[in-house]
mmCIF file with all atom_site columns, C-alpha atoms in Angstrom:
data_model
loop_
_atom_site.group_PDB
_atom_site.id
_atom_site.type_symbol
_atom_site.label_atom_id
_atom_site.label_alt_id
_atom_site.label_comp_id
_atom_site.label_asym_id
_atom_site.label_entity_id
_atom_site.label_seq_id
_atom_site.pdbx_PDB_ins_code
_atom_site.Cartn_x
_atom_site.Cartn_y
_atom_site.Cartn_z
_atom_site.occupancy
_atom_site.B_iso_or_equiv
_atom_site.pdbx_formal_charge
_atom_site.auth_seq_id
_atom_site.auth_comp_id
_atom_site.auth_asym_id
_atom_site.auth_atom_id
_atom_site.pdbx_PDB_model_num
ATOM 1   C CA . MET A 1 1   ? 48.251  124.896 93.985  1.00 46.00 ? 2   MET A CA 1
ATOM 2   C CA . ASP A 1 2   ? 51.612  123.693 93.085  1.00 53.00 ? 3   ASP A CA 1
ATOM 3   C CA . LYS A 1 3   ? 52.197  119.872 93.286  1.00 52.00 ? 4   LYS A CA 1
ATOM 4   C CA . GLU A 1 4   ? 56.066  118.963 95.643  1.00 54.00 ? 5   GLU A CA 1
ATOM 5   C CA . ILE A 1 5   ? 57.881  117.139 93.291  1.00 54.00 ? 6   ILE A CA 1
ATOM 6   C CA . PHE A 1 6   ? 59.773  114.113 95.324  1.00 56.00 ? 7   PHE A CA 1
ATOM 7   C CA . ILE A 1 7   ? 63.424  113.482 93.539  1.00 62.00 ? 8   ILE A CA 1
ATOM 8   C CA . MET A 1 8   ? 64.496  110.090 94.512  1.00 80.00 ? 9   MET A CA 1
ATOM 9   C CA . LYS A 1 9   ? 67.889  109.873 95.539  1.00 89.00 ? 10  LYS A CA 1
ATOM 10  C CA . GLU A 1 10  ? 70.882  108.052 94.336  1.00 94.00 ? 11  GLU A CA 1
ATOM 11  C CA . THR A 1 11  ? 73.326  106.097 96.547  1.00 96.00 ? 12  THR A CA 1
ATOM 12  C CA . ILE A 1 12  ? 77.132  106.579 96.462  1.00 97.00 ? 13  ILE A CA 1
ATOM 13  C CA . ALA A 1 13  ? 79.168  104.339 98.281  1.00 97.00 ? 14  ALA A CA 1
ATOM 14  C CA . VAL A 1 14  ? 82.277  105.312 99.479  1.00 98.00 ? 15  VAL A CA 1
ATOM 15  C CA . LEU A 1 15  ? 85.055  103.257 100.204 1.00 98.00 ? 16  LEU A CA 1
ATOM 16  C CA . PHE A 1 16  ? 88.171  103.532 102.047 1.00 97.00 ? 17  PHE A CA 1
ATOM 17  C CA . GLY A 1 17  ? 90.507  102.685 104.503 1.00 96.00 ? 18  GLY A CA 1
ATOM 18  C CA . GLY A 1 18  ? 92.081  99.790  102.336 1.00 95.00 ? 19  GLY A CA 1
ATOM 19  C CA . GLN A 1 19  ? 95.358  97.045  103.029 1.00 94.00 ? 20  GLN A CA 1
ATOM 20  C CA . SER A 1 20  ? 97.818  99.518  102.593 1.00 90.00 ? 21  SER A CA 1
ATOM 21  C CA . SER A 1 21  ? 100.612 101.027 103.788 1.00 86.00 ? 22  SER A CA 1
ATOM 22  C CA . GLU A 1 22  ? 98.558  104.528 102.751 1.00 88.00 ? 23  GLU A CA 1
ATOM 23  C CA . HIS A 1 23  ? 95.542  103.412 104.491 1.00 93.00 ? 24  HIS A CA 1
ATOM 24  C CA . VAL A 1 24  ? 95.865  106.286 106.709 1.00 93.00 ? 25  VAL A CA 1
ATOM 25  C CA . VAL A 1 25  ? 95.991  108.801 104.376 1.00 92.00 ? 26  VAL A CA 1
ATOM 26  C CA . SER A 1 26  ? 92.812  107.138 102.199 1.00 94.00 ? 27  SER A CA 1
ATOM 27  C CA . CYS A 1 27  ? 90.626  107.899 105.153 1.00 96.00 ? 28  CYS A CA 1
ATOM 28  C CA . MET A 1 28  ? 91.762  111.423 105.009 1.00 95.00 ? 29  MET A CA 1
ATOM 29  C CA . SER A 1 29  ? 91.501  111.615 101.659 1.00 95.00 ? 30  SER A CA 1
ATOM 30  C CA . ALA A 1 30  ? 87.811  110.008 101.982 1.00 96.00 ? 31  ALA A CA 1
ATOM 31  C CA . VAL A 1 31  ? 86.837  113.180 105.041 1.00 97.00 ? 32  VAL A CA 1
ATOM 32  C CA . ASN A 1 32  ? 87.404  115.706 102.408 1.00 96.00 ? 33  ASN A CA 1
ATOM 33  C CA . VAL A 1 33  ? 85.776  113.610 99.188  1.00 96.00 ? 34  VAL A CA 1
ATOM 34  C CA . ILE A 1 34  ? 82.670  113.092 101.600 1.00 96.00 ? 35  ILE A CA 1
ATOM 35  C CA . GLU A 1 35  ? 82.193  116.547 103.191 1.00 95.00 ? 36  GLU A CA 1
ATOM 36  C CA . HIS A 1 36  ? 81.741  117.345 100.039 1.00 95.00 ? 37  HIS A CA 1
ATOM 37  C CA . ILE A 1 37  ? 78.780  115.152 98.494  1.00 95.00 ? 38  ILE A CA 1
ATOM 38  C CA . ASP A 1 38  ? 75.597  117.020 98.240  1.00 94.00 ? 39  ASP A CA 1
ATOM 39  C CA . ARG A 1 39  ? 73.182  115.591 100.702 1.00 91.00 ? 40  ARG A CA 1
ATOM 40  C CA . GLU A 1 40  ? 70.131  116.584 99.322  1.00 90.00 ? 41  GLU A CA 1
ATOM 41  C CA . LYS A 1 41  ? 71.162  114.597 95.877  1.00 92.00 ? 42  LYS A CA 1
ATOM 42  C CA . TYR A 1 42  ? 72.884  111.525 97.518  1.00 94.00 ? 43  TYR A CA 1
ATOM 43  C CA . GLU A 1 43  ? 72.186  108.969 99.902  1.00 95.00 ? 44  GLU A CA 1
ATOM 44  C CA . VAL A 1 44  ? 75.726  108.355 101.013 1.00 96.00 ? 45  VAL A CA 1
ATOM 45  C CA . LEU A 1 45  ? 77.365  104.982 102.216 1.00 96.00 ? 46  LEU A CA 1
ATOM 46  C CA . LEU A 1 46  ? 80.562  104.725 104.301 1.00 97.00 ? 47  LEU A CA 1
ATOM 47  C CA . ILE A 1 47  ? 82.391  101.653 103.709 1.00 98.00 ? 48  ILE A CA 1
ATOM 48  C CA . GLY A 1 48  ? 85.646  101.780 106.002 1.00 97.00 ? 49  GLY A CA 1
ATOM 49  C CA . ILE A 1 49  ? 87.967  98.633  105.123 1.00 97.00 ? 50  ILE A CA 1
ATOM 50  C CA . THR A 1 50  ? 90.458  97.836  107.738 1.00 97.00 ? 51  THR A CA 1
ATOM 51  C CA . GLU A 1 51  ? 94.289  96.879  107.515 1.00 96.00 ? 52  GLU A CA 1
ATOM 52  C CA . GLN A 1 52  ? 93.265  93.311  107.816 1.00 96.00 ? 53  GLN A CA 1
ATOM 53  C CA . GLY A 1 53  ? 90.422  93.673  105.231 1.00 95.00 ? 54  GLY A CA 1
ATOM 54  C CA . ARG A 1 54  ? 87.260  93.876  107.190 1.00 96.00 ? 55  ARG A CA 1
ATOM 55  C CA . TRP A 1 55  ? 84.783  95.410  105.498 1.00 97.00 ? 56  TRP A CA 1
ATOM 56  C CA . LEU A 1 56  ? 82.784  97.790  107.533 1.00 97.00 ? 57  LEU A CA 1
ATOM 57  C CA . LEU A 1 57  ? 79.935  99.955  107.748 1.00 97.00 ? 58  LEU A CA 1
ATOM 58  C CA . ALA A 1 58  ? 81.120  103.389 108.956 1.00 96.00 ? 59  ALA A CA 1
ATOM 59  C CA . ASP A 1 59  ? 77.722  105.197 111.028 1.00 93.00 ? 60  ASP A CA 1
ATOM 60  C CA . SER A 1 60  ? 79.273  109.124 110.318 1.00 94.00 ? 61  SER A CA 1
ATOM 61  C CA . LEU A 1 61  ? 81.185  111.146 109.021 1.00 95.00 ? 62  LEU A CA 1
ATOM 62  C CA . GLU A 1 62  ? 82.788  111.922 112.614 1.00 96.00 ? 63  GLU A CA 1
ATOM 63  C CA . SER A 1 63  ? 83.944  108.080 112.638 1.00 96.00 ? 64  SER A CA 1
ATOM 64  C CA . VAL A 1 64  ? 85.892  108.773 109.737 1.00 96.00 ? 65  VAL A CA 1
ATOM 65  C CA . ARG A 1 65  ? 87.814  111.487 110.645 1.00 95.00 ? 66  ARG A CA 1
ATOM 66  C CA . THR A 1 66  ? 88.257  109.811 114.735 1.00 95.00 ? 67  THR A CA 1
ATOM 67  C CA . GLY A 1 67  ? 88.348  106.827 113.553 1.00 95.00 ? 68  GLY A CA 1
ATOM 68  C CA . THR A 1 68  ? 85.940  104.881 115.707 1.00 96.00 ? 69  THR A CA 1
ATOM 69  C CA . TRP A 1 69  ? 84.673  103.361 112.659 1.00 97.00 ? 70  TRP A CA 1
ATOM 70  C CA . HIS A 1 70  ? 87.288  100.889 113.552 1.00 96.00 ? 71  HIS A CA 1
ATOM 71  C CA . GLU A 1 71  ? 85.022  99.549  116.046 1.00 94.00 ? 72  GLU A CA 1
ATOM 72  C CA . GLY A 1 72  ? 82.111  99.274  114.054 1.00 92.00 ? 73  GLY A CA 1
ATOM 73  C CA . LYS A 1 73  ? 80.589  95.357  114.298 1.00 92.00 ? 74  LYS A CA 1
ATOM 74  C CA . ALA A 1 74  ? 77.912  95.831  110.915 1.00 95.00 ? 75  ALA A CA 1
ATOM 75  C CA . ARG A 1 75  ? 79.994  94.225  108.124 1.00 96.00 ? 76  ARG A CA 1
ATOM 76  C CA . ALA A 1 76  ? 79.124  95.963  104.435 1.00 96.00 ? 77  ALA A CA 1
ATOM 77  C CA . VAL A 1 77  ? 80.433  93.717  101.464 1.00 95.00 ? 78  VAL A CA 1
ATOM 78  C CA . ILE A 1 78  ? 79.533  94.748  97.331  1.00 96.00 ? 79  ILE A CA 1
ATOM 79  C CA . SER A 1 79  ? 78.111  92.229  95.811  1.00 96.00 ? 80  SER A CA 1
ATOM 80  C CA . PRO A 1 80  ? 79.567  91.038  93.042  1.00 96.00 ? 81  PRO A CA 1
ATOM 81  C CA . ASP A 1 81  ? 76.140  90.077  91.968  1.00 95.00 ? 82  ASP A CA 1
ATOM 82  C CA . ALA A 1 82  ? 75.724  91.931  88.377  1.00 95.00 ? 83  ALA A CA 1
ATOM 83  C CA . VAL A 1 83  ? 71.810  91.909  88.861  1.00 95.00 ? 84  VAL A CA 1
ATOM 84  C CA . ASP A 1 84  ? 71.644  93.148  92.275  1.00 92.00 ? 85  ASP A CA 1
ATOM 85  C CA . GLN A 1 85  ? 74.039  96.450  91.947  1.00 95.00 ? 86  GLN A CA 1
ATOM 86  C CA . SER A 1 86  ? 74.180  95.664  95.908  1.00 96.00 ? 87  SER A CA 1
ATOM 87  C CA . VAL A 1 87  ? 76.167  96.278  99.425  1.00 96.00 ? 88  VAL A CA 1
ATOM 88  C CA . LEU A 1 88  ? 75.372  93.709  101.959 1.00 96.00 ? 89  LEU A CA 1
ATOM 89  C CA . VAL A 1 89  ? 75.028  94.667  105.526 1.00 96.00 ? 90  VAL A CA 1
ATOM 90  C CA . PHE A 1 90  ? 75.694  92.058  108.061 1.00 95.00 ? 91  PHE A CA 1
ATOM 91  C CA . ASP A 1 91  ? 74.245  93.103  111.211 1.00 90.00 ? 92  ASP A CA 1
ATOM 92  C CA . GLU A 1 92  ? 76.271  91.870  114.240 1.00 86.00 ? 93  GLU A CA 1
ATOM 93  C CA . LYS A 1 93  ? 74.156  88.473  114.221 1.00 86.00 ? 94  LYS A CA 1
ATOM 94  C CA . ASP A 1 94  ? 74.421  88.157  110.960 1.00 87.00 ? 95  ASP A CA 1
ATOM 95  C CA . ASN A 1 95  ? 70.611  89.244  109.548 1.00 92.00 ? 96  ASN A CA 1
ATOM 96  C CA . VAL A 1 96  ? 71.274  90.442  106.356 1.00 94.00 ? 97  VAL A CA 1
ATOM 97  C CA . LYS A 1 97  ? 70.002  93.833  104.226 1.00 95.00 ? 98  LYS A CA 1
ATOM 98  C CA . LYS A 1 98  ? 70.510  94.593  100.769 1.00 96.00 ? 99  LYS A CA 1
ATOM 99  C CA . ILE A 1 99  ? 71.162  98.320  99.248  1.00 96.00 ? 100 ILE A CA 1
ATOM 100 C CA . HIS A 1 100 ? 71.286  99.022  96.241  1.00 96.00 ? 101 HIS A CA 1
ATOM 101 C CA . ILE A 1 101 ? 74.425  101.177 95.114  1.00 95.00 ? 102 ILE A CA 1
ATOM 102 C CA . ASP A 1 102 ? 74.244  103.849 92.134  1.00 97.00 ? 103 ASP A CA 1
ATOM 103 C CA . VAL A 1 103 ? 78.102  104.683 91.537  1.00 97.00 ? 104 VAL A CA 1
ATOM 104 C CA . ALA A 1 104 ? 81.045  103.546 94.225  1.00 97.00 ? 105 ALA A CA 1
ATOM 105 C CA . PHE A 1 105 ? 83.598  106.123 95.235  1.00 97.00 ? 106 PHE A CA 1
ATOM 106 C CA . PRO A 1 106 ? 86.639  104.596 95.742  1.00 97.00 ? 107 PRO A CA 1
ATOM 107 C CA . VAL A 1 107 ? 89.146  106.743 98.005  1.00 96.00 ? 108 VAL A CA 1
ATOM 108 C CA . LEU A 1 108 ? 91.406  104.138 97.920  1.00 95.00 ? 109 LEU A CA 1
ATOM 109 C CA . HIS A 1 109 ? 95.362  105.101 98.119  1.00 91.00 ? 110 HIS A CA 1
ATOM 110 C CA . GLY A 1 110 ? 97.909  102.262 97.128  1.00 87.00 ? 111 GLY A CA 1
ATOM 111 C CA . LEU A 1 111 ? 97.708  98.072  96.362  1.00 88.00 ? 112 LEU A CA 1
ATOM 112 C CA . TYR A 1 112 ? 93.961  96.826  97.256  1.00 92.00 ? 113 TYR A CA 1
ATOM 113 C CA . GLY A 1 113 ? 92.178  99.748  96.226  1.00 91.00 ? 114 GLY A CA 1
ATOM 114 C CA . GLU A 1 114 ? 93.960  102.047 93.558  1.00 89.00 ? 115 GLU A CA 1
ATOM 115 C CA . ASP A 1 115 ? 95.421  98.959  91.678  1.00 92.00 ? 116 ASP A CA 1
ATOM 116 C CA . GLY A 1 116 ? 92.187  97.869  89.448  1.00 94.00 ? 117 GLY A CA 1
ATOM 117 C CA . THR A 1 117 ? 91.095  94.512  92.097  1.00 95.00 ? 118 THR A CA 1
ATOM 118 C CA . VAL A 1 118 ? 88.747  96.721  93.874  1.00 96.00 ? 119 VAL A CA 1
ATOM 119 C CA . GLN A 1 119 ? 88.058  98.200  90.301  1.00 97.00 ? 120 GLN A CA 1
ATOM 120 C CA . GLY A 1 120 ? 87.716  94.531  89.084  1.00 97.00 ? 121 GLY A CA 1
ATOM 121 C CA . LEU A 1 121 ? 85.324  93.732  91.666  1.00 97.00 ? 122 LEU A CA 1
ATOM 122 C CA . LEU A 1 122 ? 82.900  96.527  90.206  1.00 97.00 ? 123 LEU A CA 1
ATOM 123 C CA . GLU A 1 123 ? 83.389  95.690  86.984  1.00 97.00 ? 124 GLU A CA 1
ATOM 124 C CA . LEU A 1 124 ? 81.770  92.329  87.906  1.00 96.00 ? 125 LEU A CA 1
ATOM 125 C CA . ALA A 1 125 ? 78.787  93.453  89.378  1.00 97.00 ? 126 ALA A CA 1
ATOM 126 C CA . ARG A 1 126 ? 78.260  96.082  86.688  1.00 97.00 ? 127 ARG A CA 1
ATOM 127 C CA . ILE A 1 127 ? 78.576  99.060  89.323  1.00 97.00 ? 128 ILE A CA 1
ATOM 128 C CA . PRO A 1 128 ? 79.671  102.577 87.884  1.00 97.00 ? 129 PRO A CA 1
ATOM 129 C CA . TYR A 1 129 ? 82.726  103.944 89.866  1.00 97.00 ? 130 TYR A CA 1
ATOM 130 C CA . VAL A 1 130 ? 84.669  107.090 89.703  1.00 97.00 ? 131 VAL A CA 1
ATOM 131 C CA . GLY A 1 131 ? 88.610  106.789 88.562  1.00 94.00 ? 132 GLY A CA 1
ATOM 132 C CA . CYS A 1 132 ? 90.405  104.800 86.038  1.00 94.00 ? 133 CYS A CA 1
ATOM 133 C CA . GLY A 1 133 ? 89.110  101.545 84.861  1.00 95.00 ? 134 GLY A CA 1
ATOM 134 C CA . VAL A 1 134 ? 90.933  97.946  85.592  1.00 96.00 ? 135 VAL A CA 1
ATOM 135 C CA . LEU A 1 135 ? 93.995  98.379  82.904  1.00 93.00 ? 136 LEU A CA 1
ATOM 136 C CA . SER A 1 136 ? 95.032  102.142 83.854  1.00 92.00 ? 137 SER A CA 1
ATOM 137 C CA . SER A 1 137 ? 94.538  101.602 87.489  1.00 93.00 ? 138 SER A CA 1
ATOM 138 C CA . ALA A 1 138 ? 96.861  98.231  87.333  1.00 91.00 ? 139 ALA A CA 1
ATOM 139 C CA . VAL A 1 139 ? 99.452  99.538  85.162  1.00 89.00 ? 140 VAL A CA 1
ATOM 140 C CA . SER A 1 140 ? 99.757  102.735 86.635  1.00 89.00 ? 141 SER A CA 1
ATOM 141 C CA . MET A 1 141 ? 100.078 101.240 90.431  1.00 89.00 ? 142 MET A CA 1
ATOM 142 C CA . ASP A 1 142 ? 103.017 99.134  89.273  1.00 89.00 ? 143 ASP A CA 1
ATOM 143 C CA . LYS A 1 143 ? 105.816 102.288 89.179  1.00 89.00 ? 144 LYS A CA 1
ATOM 144 C CA . LEU A 1 144 ? 108.078 100.329 86.875  1.00 92.00 ? 145 LEU A CA 1
ATOM 145 C CA . TYR A 1 145 ? 105.449 99.286  83.938  1.00 91.00 ? 146 TYR A CA 1
ATOM 146 C CA . THR A 1 146 ? 104.112 102.775 83.840  1.00 92.00 ? 147 THR A CA 1
ATOM 147 C CA . LYS A 1 147 ? 107.943 104.006 82.584  1.00 93.00 ? 148 LYS A CA 1
ATOM 148 C CA . VAL A 1 148 ? 108.332 100.928 80.683  1.00 93.00 ? 149 VAL A CA 1
ATOM 149 C CA . ILE A 1 149 ? 105.024 101.621 78.934  1.00 93.00 ? 150 ILE A CA 1
ATOM 150 C CA . ALA A 1 150 ? 105.837 105.728 78.835  1.00 93.00 ? 151 ALA A CA 1
ATOM 151 C CA . GLU A 1 151 ? 108.994 104.498 77.529  1.00 93.00 ? 152 GLU A CA 1
ATOM 152 C CA . SER A 1 152 ? 108.353 102.535 74.835  1.00 94.00 ? 153 SER A CA 1
ATOM 153 C CA . LEU A 1 153 ? 105.781 105.492 74.089  1.00 94.00 ? 154 LEU A CA 1
ATOM 154 C CA . GLY A 1 154 ? 108.309 107.752 72.993  1.00 95.00 ? 155 GLY A CA 1
ATOM 155 C CA . ILE A 1 155 ? 107.297 110.297 76.174  1.00 95.00 ? 156 ILE A CA 1
ATOM 156 C CA . CYS A 1 156 ? 110.166 112.101 78.512  1.00 94.00 ? 157 CYS A CA 1
ATOM 157 C CA . GLN A 1 157 ? 110.657 111.383 81.859  1.00 93.00 ? 158 GLN A CA 1
ATOM 158 C CA . ALA A 1 158 ? 113.240 110.718 84.587  1.00 92.00 ? 159 ALA A CA 1
ATOM 159 C CA . ASP A 1 159 ? 115.777 108.496 84.322  1.00 93.00 ? 160 ASP A CA 1
ATOM 160 C CA . TYR A 1 160 ? 115.094 105.411 86.572  1.00 94.00 ? 161 TYR A CA 1
ATOM 161 C CA . VAL A 1 161 ? 116.795 102.323 87.402  1.00 96.00 ? 162 VAL A CA 1
ATOM 162 C CA . ALA A 1 162 ? 114.770 99.611  88.041  1.00 94.00 ? 163 ALA A CA 1
ATOM 163 C CA . VAL A 1 163 ? 115.948 97.234  91.210  1.00 95.00 ? 164 VAL A CA 1
ATOM 164 C CA . MET A 1 164 ? 114.454 93.577  91.659  1.00 94.00 ? 165 MET A CA 1
ATOM 165 C CA . ARG A 1 165 ? 113.992 92.105  95.581  1.00 92.00 ? 166 ARG A CA 1
ATOM 166 C CA . GLU A 1 166 ? 115.885 89.624  94.726  1.00 94.00 ? 167 GLU A CA 1
ATOM 167 C CA . GLU A 1 167 ? 118.897 91.665  93.959  1.00 94.00 ? 168 GLU A CA 1
ATOM 168 C CA . LEU A 1 168 ? 118.713 93.046  97.417  1.00 92.00 ? 169 LEU A CA 1
ATOM 169 C CA . ALA A 1 169 ? 121.089 90.214  98.432  1.00 93.00 ? 170 ALA A CA 1
ATOM 170 C CA . ARG A 1 170 ? 124.175 92.156  96.675  1.00 94.00 ? 171 ARG A CA 1
ATOM 171 C CA . ILE A 1 171 ? 123.316 95.129  97.077  1.00 93.00 ? 172 ILE A CA 1
ATOM 172 C CA . ASP A 1 172 ? 126.851 96.568  96.234  1.00 93.00 ? 173 ASP A CA 1
ATOM 173 C CA . GLN A 1 173 ? 126.114 95.624  92.900  1.00 95.00 ? 174 GLN A CA 1
ATOM 174 C CA . VAL A 1 174 ? 122.938 97.580  93.337  1.00 95.00 ? 175 VAL A CA 1
ATOM 175 C CA . ALA A 1 175 ? 124.399 100.604 94.083  1.00 96.00 ? 176 ALA A CA 1
ATOM 176 C CA . GLU A 1 176 ? 126.943 100.379 90.706  1.00 95.00 ? 177 GLU A CA 1
ATOM 177 C CA . LYS A 1 177 ? 124.142 99.894  88.789  1.00 95.00 ? 178 LYS A CA 1
ATOM 178 C CA . ILE A 1 178 ? 122.381 102.846 90.255  1.00 96.00 ? 179 ILE A CA 1
ATOM 179 C CA . GLU A 1 179 ? 125.750 105.013 90.374  1.00 96.00 ? 180 GLU A CA 1
ATOM 180 C CA . GLY A 1 180 ? 126.378 103.868 86.884  1.00 95.00 ? 181 GLY A CA 1
ATOM 181 C CA . LYS A 1 181 ? 123.190 105.690 85.252  1.00 95.00 ? 182 LYS A CA 1
ATOM 182 C CA . LEU A 1 182 ? 122.458 108.371 87.680  1.00 96.00 ? 183 LEU A CA 1
ATOM 183 C CA . SER A 1 183 ? 123.469 111.103 89.478  1.00 95.00 ? 184 SER A CA 1
ATOM 184 C CA . TYR A 1 184 ? 123.104 112.055 93.719  1.00 96.00 ? 185 TYR A CA 1
ATOM 185 C CA . PRO A 1 185 ? 120.703 112.728 94.943  1.00 97.00 ? 186 PRO A CA 1
ATOM 186 C CA . VAL A 1 186 ? 118.657 110.126 93.925  1.00 96.00 ? 187 VAL A CA 1
ATOM 187 C CA . PHE A 1 187 ? 114.954 108.603 95.395  1.00 93.00 ? 188 PHE A CA 1
ATOM 188 C CA . VAL A 1 188 ? 114.152 105.557 96.225  1.00 92.00 ? 189 VAL A CA 1
ATOM 189 C CA . LYS A 1 189 ? 110.660 104.394 96.411  1.00 89.00 ? 190 LYS A CA 1
ATOM 190 C CA . PRO A 1 190 ? 108.917 100.992 96.031  1.00 88.00 ? 191 PRO A CA 1
ATOM 191 C CA . SER A 1 191 ? 107.160 100.465 92.783  1.00 88.00 ? 192 SER A CA 1
ATOM 192 C CA . ASN A 1 192 ? 103.524 99.222  94.308  1.00 83.00 ? 193 ASN A CA 1
ATOM 193 C CA . ALA A 1 193 ? 103.048 101.511 96.871  1.00 74.00 ? 194 ALA A CA 1
ATOM 194 C CA . GLY A 1 194 ? 102.019 105.477 96.530  1.00 60.00 ? 195 GLY A CA 1
ATOM 195 C CA . SER A 1 195 ? 103.773 108.567 96.785  1.00 65.00 ? 196 SER A CA 1
ATOM 196 C CA . SER A 1 196 ? 102.993 109.658 100.229 1.00 64.00 ? 197 SER A CA 1
ATOM 197 C CA . ARG A 1 197 ? 104.894 106.962 102.105 1.00 70.00 ? 198 ARG A CA 1
ATOM 198 C CA . GLY A 1 198 ? 108.089 105.111 101.600 1.00 78.00 ? 199 GLY A CA 1
ATOM 199 C CA . VAL A 1 199 ? 109.966 107.514 99.701  1.00 86.00 ? 200 VAL A CA 1
ATOM 200 C CA . SER A 1 200 ? 113.135 108.070 100.843 1.00 90.00 ? 201 SER A CA 1
ATOM 201 C CA . LYS A 1 201 ? 116.433 110.657 99.156  1.00 93.00 ? 202 LYS A CA 1
ATOM 202 C CA . ALA A 1 202 ? 120.138 109.439 99.387  1.00 95.00 ? 203 ALA A CA 1
ATOM 203 C CA . ASP A 1 203 ? 122.158 112.035 98.614  1.00 96.00 ? 204 ASP A CA 1
ATOM 204 C CA . ASN A 1 204 ? 125.295 109.093 98.691  1.00 95.00 ? 205 ASN A CA 1
ATOM 205 C CA . ARG A 1 205 ? 125.794 105.784 98.608  1.00 94.00 ? 206 ARG A CA 1
ATOM 206 C CA . GLU A 1 206 ? 125.814 105.124 102.489 1.00 93.00 ? 207 GLU A CA 1
ATOM 207 C CA . SER A 1 207 ? 122.236 106.513 102.672 1.00 92.00 ? 208 SER A CA 1
ATOM 208 C CA . LEU A 1 208 ? 121.243 104.646 98.966  1.00 91.00 ? 209 LEU A CA 1
#
């Protein structure tokens, strides 16, 4: 008689939401990722981070899809302890359960998730994770530094003008600086936000 073979499933922690302007976009991306994880091979922990920075355990894919995970009471945080490689889950009475995880899948967009911060936490915890490492995440998140590095390496790219926050008090000078290098239309975007939010097109000085 053939013996049944039991395979221990690995546990994936999917991180989504986050404290950035792209919170909603991250949740949508997470639904797509979660739907395609093979549940016969993997146990899945769903950890949502609210816009205020609270880490919550989501109880189902449907709660992520509808946004009701925000109402969850169980908190779930990644321990930085490299020996444990675990998520600490706190119930309403602050009872703690430790769950070992084999890999983390950050589906986070924008600051405090795509910029090397969460990646640094996972490095401390020695938890393997999906995506870029700390340095590449940090550099790629900051569009200005990405362009500076690309330029230093001789990589062709679109022309750009960097504008610092303190310069905005002299907006006419800023406009002149931009018009001195670029022609309309131009695209304006924050250096430390994603590509899907906060981007605008200017066809003339007034719209700029």
